[in-house]
Amino acid sequence: MGRWLLLVVVTVAVTVPLELIGVPSAALFAALLVGIALALLSLAPAGVPRKAGVAAQGVLGVYIGTMVHRDAIDALGPHWPIVLGVAVATLVLSVGAGVLLGLQRDISPLTGSLAMVAGGASGLVAIARELGGDDRVVAVVQYLRVALITASMPVVVTLVYHAEKAPHAAAPSQTDSLPWYLSIAMLTVIVLVGVLAARLIRLPGAGLLGPMAVTIVLELTGASLGLAVPLVLVQVGYAVIGWQAGVAFTREAVRAIGRALPAAIGLIVVLNVACAGLGVLLSRMAGISLLDGYLATSPGGIYAVLATAVETGSNVTFIIAAQVVRVLLMLFAAPFLARGLVSLNKRFAKTNYTPESTSRSREPIRVAD
């Protein structure tokens, strides 16, 4: 109990200032850093209970699902095929980058692919272990991707696209939300039903994708009744996911990830440039501005994308819709790609990671097998 108390207190103390300076998914980042630090000092708990991890996945799944709105999807109009095509191209590029990252010592192609998938960072970290990947590597590289893209976005928007802040810009708001106690009750039911249904049909990543799928159906059919996940629960979910990866770190894992960071940074930069090229293609085919195309195809940092779109007076609704399509495609496709990579791995019996670097974070594939 003393170790858990220390973990919680220090995580909260680190999360608060990160939130104040606007770090995305601050609770996840803080929990990851604190978990790593305490694990290396032998002060961390032995591990996060599996049920807590599934619950955190469920909360996150519902939270992501509430971002899907019919009006945003309708904003794509006749351009949804090209938006979907761009999202698929982004997926192919990110998986290719992940395979290249998997050539690094101590990192498997499966872990590399999950680490480089351009969307749903916290969701992928949450289910990486379940799919057979090393969630420690996935957590570090995914957060690095989001951080680099978020940090570079204001510079790119200003220097490349010469965007200026639009006057009287206001972010879209959601009204008529359910009271928090009804939202929690509805959230609980959705998570239970979603996880059970996903396991019955053997859906990979049942804890995340099951509740997410149920929430999306409710949102698109208008049956969500204004469901809104309380921010406190979202932050707790982020923290649990960060702890799950952080407390499993060892000194060897830190050294292994450190060796891979230069390659990861280079691949993230290449991926960002390639997606900017897809943004040019989207702008020409959909008749939108180059800035809108860039923001719509950004391979990460969805909250930074939204804030930038609002401040520059861009086509916010179209950009949100395109980003939601990207995130959902990544989250739903990644587990099936993981299954395919595992099958290929078994067929050719070739891996290039050492068991010592991943043994503590690997479990049998209970859902995807």
Coordinates of C-alpha atoms in Angstrom, one line a residue:
M1 CA 0.0 0.0 0.0
G2 CA 2.9 2.3 0.7
R3 CA 4.3 1.9 -2.8
W4 CA 0.9 2.5 -4.4
L5 CA 0.4 5.6 -2.2
L6 CA 3.8 6.9 -3.3
L7 CA 3.1 6.2 -6.9
V8 CA -0.3 8.0 -6.8
V9 CA 1.0 11.0 -4.9
V10 CA 4.0 11.6 -7.1
T11 CA 2.0 11.1 -10.3
V12 CA -0.5 13.7 -9.2
A13 CA 2.3 16.1 -8.3
V14 CA 3.8 15.7 -11.7
T15 CA 0.5 15.7 -13.6
V16 CA -0.7 19.1 -12.3
P17 CA 2.1 21.3 -13.7
L18 CA 2.1 19.3 -17.0
E19 CA -1.6 20.1 -17.3
L20 CA -1.0 23.8 -16.6
I21 CA 1.5 24.1 -19.4
G22 CA -0.8 22.2 -21.8
V23 CA 1.0 18.9 -22.3
P24 CA -1.3 16.5 -24.1
S25 CA -2.4 13.4 -22.2
A26 CA -0.5 14.8 -19.2
A27 CA -1.7 12.1 -16.8
L28 CA -0.4 9.3 -19.1
F29 CA 2.9 11.0 -19.6
A30 CA 3.3 11.7 -15.9
A31 CA 2.3 8.2 -14.8
L32 CA 4.8 6.7 -17.3
L33 CA 7.7 8.8 -16.1
V34 CA 6.9 8.3 -12.5
G35 CA 6.4 4.6 -13.0
I36 CA 9.7 4.3 -14.7
A37 CA 11.6 6.3 -12.1
L38 CA 10.1 4.3 -9.2
A39 CA 10.6 1.0 -10.9
L40 CA 14.3 1.7 -11.5
L41 CA 14.6 2.7 -7.8
S42 CA 12.8 -0.5 -6.8
L43 CA 10.0 1.6 -5.2
A44 CA 7.2 0.8 -7.6
P45 CA 4.4 -1.8 -7.1
A46 CA 4.9 -5.2 -8.6
G47 CA 2.4 -4.5 -11.4
V48 CA -1.1 -3.1 -12.2
P49 CA -3.9 -5.6 -11.7
R50 CA -5.3 -6.9 -15.0
K51 CA -8.9 -5.9 -14.2
A52 CA -7.7 -2.3 -13.5
G53 CA -6.0 -2.2 -16.9
V54 CA -9.2 -3.5 -18.7
A55 CA -11.3 -0.9 -16.8
A56 CA -8.9 1.8 -17.9
Q57 CA -9.2 0.6 -21.5
G58 CA -13.0 0.6 -21.3
V59 CA -13.1 4.2 -20.0
L60 CA -10.7 5.3 -22.8
G61 CA -12.7 3.4 -25.4
V62 CA -15.9 5.2 -24.4
Y63 CA -14.1 8.6 -24.2
I64 CA -12.8 8.2 -27.8
G65 CA -16.2 7.0 -28.9
T66 CA -17.9 10.1 -27.7
M67 CA -15.8 12.1 -30.1
V68 CA -17.7 10.6 -33.1
H69 CA -20.6 12.8 -34.0
R70 CA -23.0 12.5 -37.0
D71 CA -22.6 16.2 -38.0
A72 CA -18.8 15.8 -38.1
I73 CA -19.0 12.7 -40.3
D74 CA -21.6 14.3 -42.5
A75 CA -19.1 17.2 -43.0
L76 CA -17.0 14.9 -45.2
G77 CA -19.9 14.8 -47.7
P78 CA -18.8 13.4 -51.1
H79 CA -15.1 13.5 -50.0
W80 CA -15.2 10.6 -47.6
P81 CA -13.6 8.1 -50.0
I82 CA -10.5 10.3 -50.4
V83 CA -10.4 10.9 -46.7
L84 CA -10.6 7.2 -46.0
G85 CA -7.9 6.6 -48.7
V86 CA -5.6 9.1 -47.1
A87 CA -6.2 7.4 -43.7
V88 CA -5.3 4.0 -45.2
A89 CA -2.2 5.4 -46.8
T90 CA -1.2 6.9 -43.4
L91 CA -1.7 3.4 -41.8
V92 CA 0.5 1.8 -44.5
L93 CA 3.2 4.4 -44.0
S94 CA 3.2 4.1 -40.3
V95 CA 3.3 0.3 -40.3
G96 CA 6.1 0.4 -42.8
A97 CA 8.0 2.8 -40.5
G98 CA 7.3 0.4 -37.6
V99 CA 8.7 -2.5 -39.5
L100 CA 11.9 -0.5 -40.1
L101 CA 12.0 0.3 -36.4
G102 CA 11.6 -3.4 -35.7
L103 CA 15.0 -3.9 -37.4
Q104 CA 16.6 -2.4 -34.3
R105 CA 18.1 -4.7 -31.8
D106 CA 15.7 -5.6 -28.9
I107 CA 12.6 -4.5 -30.8
S108 CA 10.3 -7.0 -32.6
P109 CA 8.5 -6.0 -35.8
L110 CA 5.2 -6.3 -33.9
T111 CA 6.3 -3.9 -31.2
G112 CA 7.8 -1.5 -33.8
S113 CA 4.6 -1.5 -35.8
L114 CA 2.4 -0.8 -32.7
A115 CA 4.8 1.9 -31.6
M116 CA 4.7 3.8 -35.0
V117 CA 1.0 3.4 -35.8
A118 CA -0.1 7.1 -36.3
G119 CA -3.2 7.3 -34.2
G120 CA -4.8 6.4 -30.8
A121 CA -1.5 6.5 -28.9
S122 CA -3.0 5.9 -25.5
G123 CA -5.3 3.2 -26.8
L124 CA -2.4 1.4 -28.5
V125 CA -0.3 1.5 -25.3
A126 CA -3.3 0.1 -23.4
I127 CA -3.6 -3.0 -25.6
A128 CA 0.0 -3.5 -26.7
R129 CA 0.7 -6.0 -24.0
E130 CA -2.4 -7.9 -24.7
L131 CA -1.5 -8.2 -28.4
G132 CA 1.9 -9.5 -27.6
G133 CA 4.0 -6.4 -27.9
D134 CA 6.3 -4.6 -25.5
D135 CA 4.1 -1.9 -24.0
R136 CA 7.1 -0.1 -22.6
V137 CA 8.6 0.6 -26.1
V138 CA 5.1 1.4 -27.5
A139 CA 4.5 3.9 -24.7
V140 CA 7.7 5.8 -25.1
V141 CA 7.7 5.9 -28.9
Q142 CA 4.0 6.8 -29.2
Y143 CA 4.3 9.6 -26.7
L144 CA 7.4 10.8 -28.5
R145 CA 5.5 10.9 -31.8
V146 CA 2.6 12.9 -30.2
A147 CA 5.1 15.3 -28.5
L148 CA 7.2 15.9 -31.6
I149 CA 4.2 16.5 -33.8
T150 CA 2.5 18.8 -31.2
A151 CA 5.6 20.8 -30.6
S152 CA 6.4 21.3 -34.4
M153 CA 2.8 22.1 -35.4
P154 CA 2.8 25.8 -34.5
V155 CA 6.2 26.3 -36.2
V156 CA 5.0 24.5 -39.4
V157 CA 1.7 26.3 -39.5
T158 CA 3.4 29.7 -39.1
L159 CA 6.5 29.3 -41.3
V160 CA 5.2 27.0 -44.0
Y161 CA 1.5 27.8 -44.3
H162 CA 1.8 31.5 -43.1
A163 CA -1.3 31.1 -41.0
E164 CA -2.5 33.9 -38.7
K165 CA -4.7 33.7 -35.7
A166 CA -8.3 34.3 -36.6
P167 CA -10.3 36.9 -34.6
H168 CA -13.0 35.8 -32.2
A169 CA -12.3 32.2 -32.8
A170 CA -14.2 29.8 -30.5
A171 CA -14.0 26.1 -30.1
P172 CA -17.1 24.0 -30.8
S173 CA -18.8 23.0 -27.6
Q174 CA -21.0 20.1 -26.6
T175 CA -24.2 20.9 -24.7
D176 CA -27.0 18.9 -23.1
S177 CA -24.6 16.5 -21.5
L178 CA -25.9 13.9 -19.0
P179 CA -25.3 14.6 -15.3
W180 CA -22.1 13.0 -14.1
Y181 CA -23.8 10.3 -12.1
L182 CA -25.9 9.2 -15.0
S183 CA -22.8 9.3 -17.3
I184 CA -20.9 7.1 -14.9
A185 CA -23.8 4.6 -14.7
M186 CA -24.1 4.5 -18.5
L187 CA -20.3 4.3 -18.9
T188 CA -20.3 1.2 -16.6
V189 CA -23.0 -0.5 -18.6
I190 CA -21.3 0.2 -21.9
V191 CA -17.9 -1.1 -20.7
L192 CA -19.4 -4.3 -19.3
V193 CA -21.5 -5.0 -22.4
G194 CA -18.8 -3.9 -24.8
V195 CA -16.1 -6.1 -23.3
L196 CA -18.3 -9.1 -23.0
A197 CA -19.6 -8.8 -26.6
A198 CA -16.1 -8.2 -28.0
R199 CA -14.8 -11.3 -26.2
L200 CA -17.7 -13.4 -27.5
I201 CA -16.8 -12.4 -31.1
R202 CA -13.1 -12.7 -30.4
L203 CA -12.4 -9.1 -31.2
P204 CA -8.7 -8.2 -30.6
G205 CA -8.2 -5.6 -27.8
A206 CA -11.7 -6.3 -26.4
G207 CA -11.2 -4.0 -23.4
L208 CA -10.7 -0.9 -25.6
L209 CA -12.5 -1.7 -28.9
G210 CA -15.7 -3.3 -27.5
P211 CA -16.8 -0.2 -25.5
M212 CA -15.6 2.1 -28.2
A213 CA -17.7 0.3 -30.8
V214 CA -20.8 0.4 -28.6
T215 CA -20.3 4.1 -27.9
I216 CA -19.9 4.9 -31.6
V217 CA -23.1 3.1 -32.4
L218 CA -24.9 5.0 -29.7
E219 CA -23.5 8.4 -30.9
L220 CA -24.4 7.8 -34.5
T221 CA -27.9 6.6 -33.7
G222 CA -28.6 9.4 -31.3
A223 CA -29.0 7.1 -28.4
S224 CA -26.1 8.3 -26.3
L225 CA -28.4 10.8 -24.5
G226 CA -25.5 13.3 -24.1
L227 CA -23.1 10.8 -22.6
A228 CA -19.9 12.6 -21.4
V229 CA -17.1 10.8 -19.6
P230 CA -16.1 12.8 -16.5
L231 CA -12.6 14.3 -16.9
V232 CA -11.5 12.8 -13.6
L233 CA -12.2 9.3 -14.9
V234 CA -10.3 10.0 -18.1
Q235 CA -7.3 11.2 -16.2
V236 CA -7.4 8.1 -13.9
G237 CA -7.6 5.9 -17.0
Y238 CA -4.6 7.6 -18.5
A239 CA -2.7 7.2 -15.3
V240 CA -3.5 3.5 -15.0
I241 CA -2.3 2.9 -18.6
G242 CA 0.9 4.9 -17.9
W243 CA 1.6 3.0 -14.7
Q244 CA 1.0 -0.4 -16.5
A245 CA 3.9 0.3 -18.8
G246 CA 6.1 2.4 -16.4
V247 CA 6.3 0.0 -13.5
A248 CA 7.5 -2.9 -15.8
F249 CA 10.6 -1.0 -16.8
T250 CA 14.1 -2.4 -16.1
R251 CA 17.5 -0.9 -16.6
E252 CA 18.0 -3.1 -19.6
A253 CA 14.7 -1.9 -21.1
V254 CA 15.8 1.7 -20.7
R255 CA 19.0 1.0 -22.5
A256 CA 17.2 -0.9 -25.3
I257 CA 14.8 2.0 -25.8
G258 CA 17.6 4.5 -25.7
R259 CA 19.4 2.7 -28.5
A260 CA 16.3 2.9 -30.6
L261 CA 15.3 6.5 -30.0
P262 CA 17.5 8.1 -32.8
A263 CA 15.9 5.7 -35.4
A264 CA 12.4 6.4 -33.9
I265 CA 12.8 10.2 -34.1
G266 CA 14.0 10.0 -37.7
L267 CA 11.1 7.8 -38.7
I268 CA 8.6 10.1 -36.9
V269 CA 10.0 13.1 -38.9
V270 CA 9.7 11.2 -42.2
L271 CA 6.2 10.1 -41.4
N272 CA 5.2 13.6 -40.6
V273 CA 6.6 14.9 -43.9
A274 CA 4.9 12.1 -45.8
C275 CA 1.5 12.8 -44.2
A276 CA 2.0 16.5 -45.1
G277 CA 2.3 15.4 -48.7
L278 CA -0.9 13.5 -48.3
G279 CA -2.4 16.7 -47.0
V280 CA -1.5 18.4 -50.3
L281 CA -3.2 15.7 -52.2
L282 CA -6.3 15.9 -50.0
S283 CA -6.5 19.7 -50.4
R284 CA -6.5 19.4 -54.2
M285 CA -9.0 16.6 -54.4
A286 CA -11.4 17.9 -51.7
G287 CA -11.1 21.6 -52.7
I288 CA -9.9 22.7 -49.3
S289 CA -6.9 24.9 -48.3
L290 CA -3.4 23.6 -47.9
L291 CA -3.6 24.4 -44.2
D292 CA -6.8 22.4 -43.8
G293 CA -5.2 19.5 -45.7
Y294 CA -2.2 19.6 -43.4
L295 CA -4.3 19.7 -40.2
A296 CA -6.7 17.0 -41.5
T297 CA -3.8 14.5 -42.2
S298 CA -1.5 15.3 -39.3
P299 CA -0.4 11.8 -38.0
G300 CA -1.0 12.7 -34.3
G301 CA -1.7 15.4 -31.8
I302 CA -5.5 15.6 -32.4
Y303 CA -6.0 18.1 -29.6
A304 CA -3.3 20.3 -30.9
V305 CA -4.8 20.0 -34.4
L306 CA -8.2 21.1 -33.0
A307 CA -6.8 24.1 -31.2
T308 CA -4.8 25.2 -34.2
A309 CA -7.8 24.8 -36.5
V310 CA -9.9 26.9 -34.2
E311 CA -7.3 29.6 -33.8
T312 CA -6.6 29.9 -37.5
G313 CA -10.2 29.9 -38.6
S314 CA -9.8 26.7 -40.5
N315 CA -12.6 24.2 -41.5
V316 CA -12.9 22.8 -38.0
T317 CA -15.7 20.4 -38.7
F318 CA -14.0 18.8 -41.7
I319 CA -10.7 18.5 -39.9
I320 CA -12.2 16.9 -36.9
A321 CA -14.1 14.4 -39.1
A322 CA -10.9 13.5 -41.0
Q323 CA -8.9 13.1 -37.8
V324 CA -11.6 10.9 -36.2
V325 CA -11.6 8.6 -39.3
R326 CA -7.8 8.3 -38.9
V327 CA -7.8 7.5 -35.2
L328 CA -10.6 5.0 -35.5
L329 CA -9.0 3.3 -38.5
M330 CA -5.7 3.0 -36.6
L331 CA -7.2 1.7 -33.4
F332 CA -9.4 -0.9 -35.1
A333 CA -6.9 -2.0 -37.8
A334 CA -3.8 -2.2 -35.5
P335 CA -5.0 -5.3 -33.6
F336 CA -5.7 -7.2 -36.8
L337 CA -2.3 -6.1 -38.2
A338 CA -0.7 -7.4 -35.0
R339 CA -2.4 -10.7 -35.5
G340 CA -1.0 -10.9 -39.0
L341 CA 2.5 -10.0 -37.9
V342 CA 2.4 -12.6 -35.2
S343 CA 1.3 -15.2 -37.7
L344 CA 4.2 -14.3 -40.1
N345 CA 6.5 -14.3 -37.1
K346 CA 5.6 -17.8 -36.3
R347 CA 5.7 -18.9 -39.9
F348 CA 9.2 -17.7 -40.5
A349 CA 10.4 -18.1 -36.9
K350 CA 12.5 -14.9 -37.2
T351 CA 12.6 -12.3 -34.4
N352 CA 15.2 -9.7 -33.6
Y353 CA 14.5 -8.9 -30.1
T354 CA 16.0 -10.5 -27.0
P355 CA 13.6 -12.1 -24.5
E356 CA 15.4 -10.3 -21.6
S357 CA 14.2 -6.9 -22.9
T358 CA 10.6 -7.9 -23.2
S359 CA 9.8 -10.8 -20.9
R360 CA 8.3 -8.9 -18.1
S361 CA 5.8 -7.0 -20.3
R362 CA 4.8 -9.9 -22.6
E363 CA 1.8 -12.2 -22.0
P364 CA 0.1 -14.8 -24.2
I365 CA -2.2 -13.3 -26.8
R366 CA -5.5 -14.2 -25.0
V367 CA -7.9 -12.3 -27.2
A368 CA -6.2 -12.2 -30.6
D369 CA -5.1 -15.8 -30.9

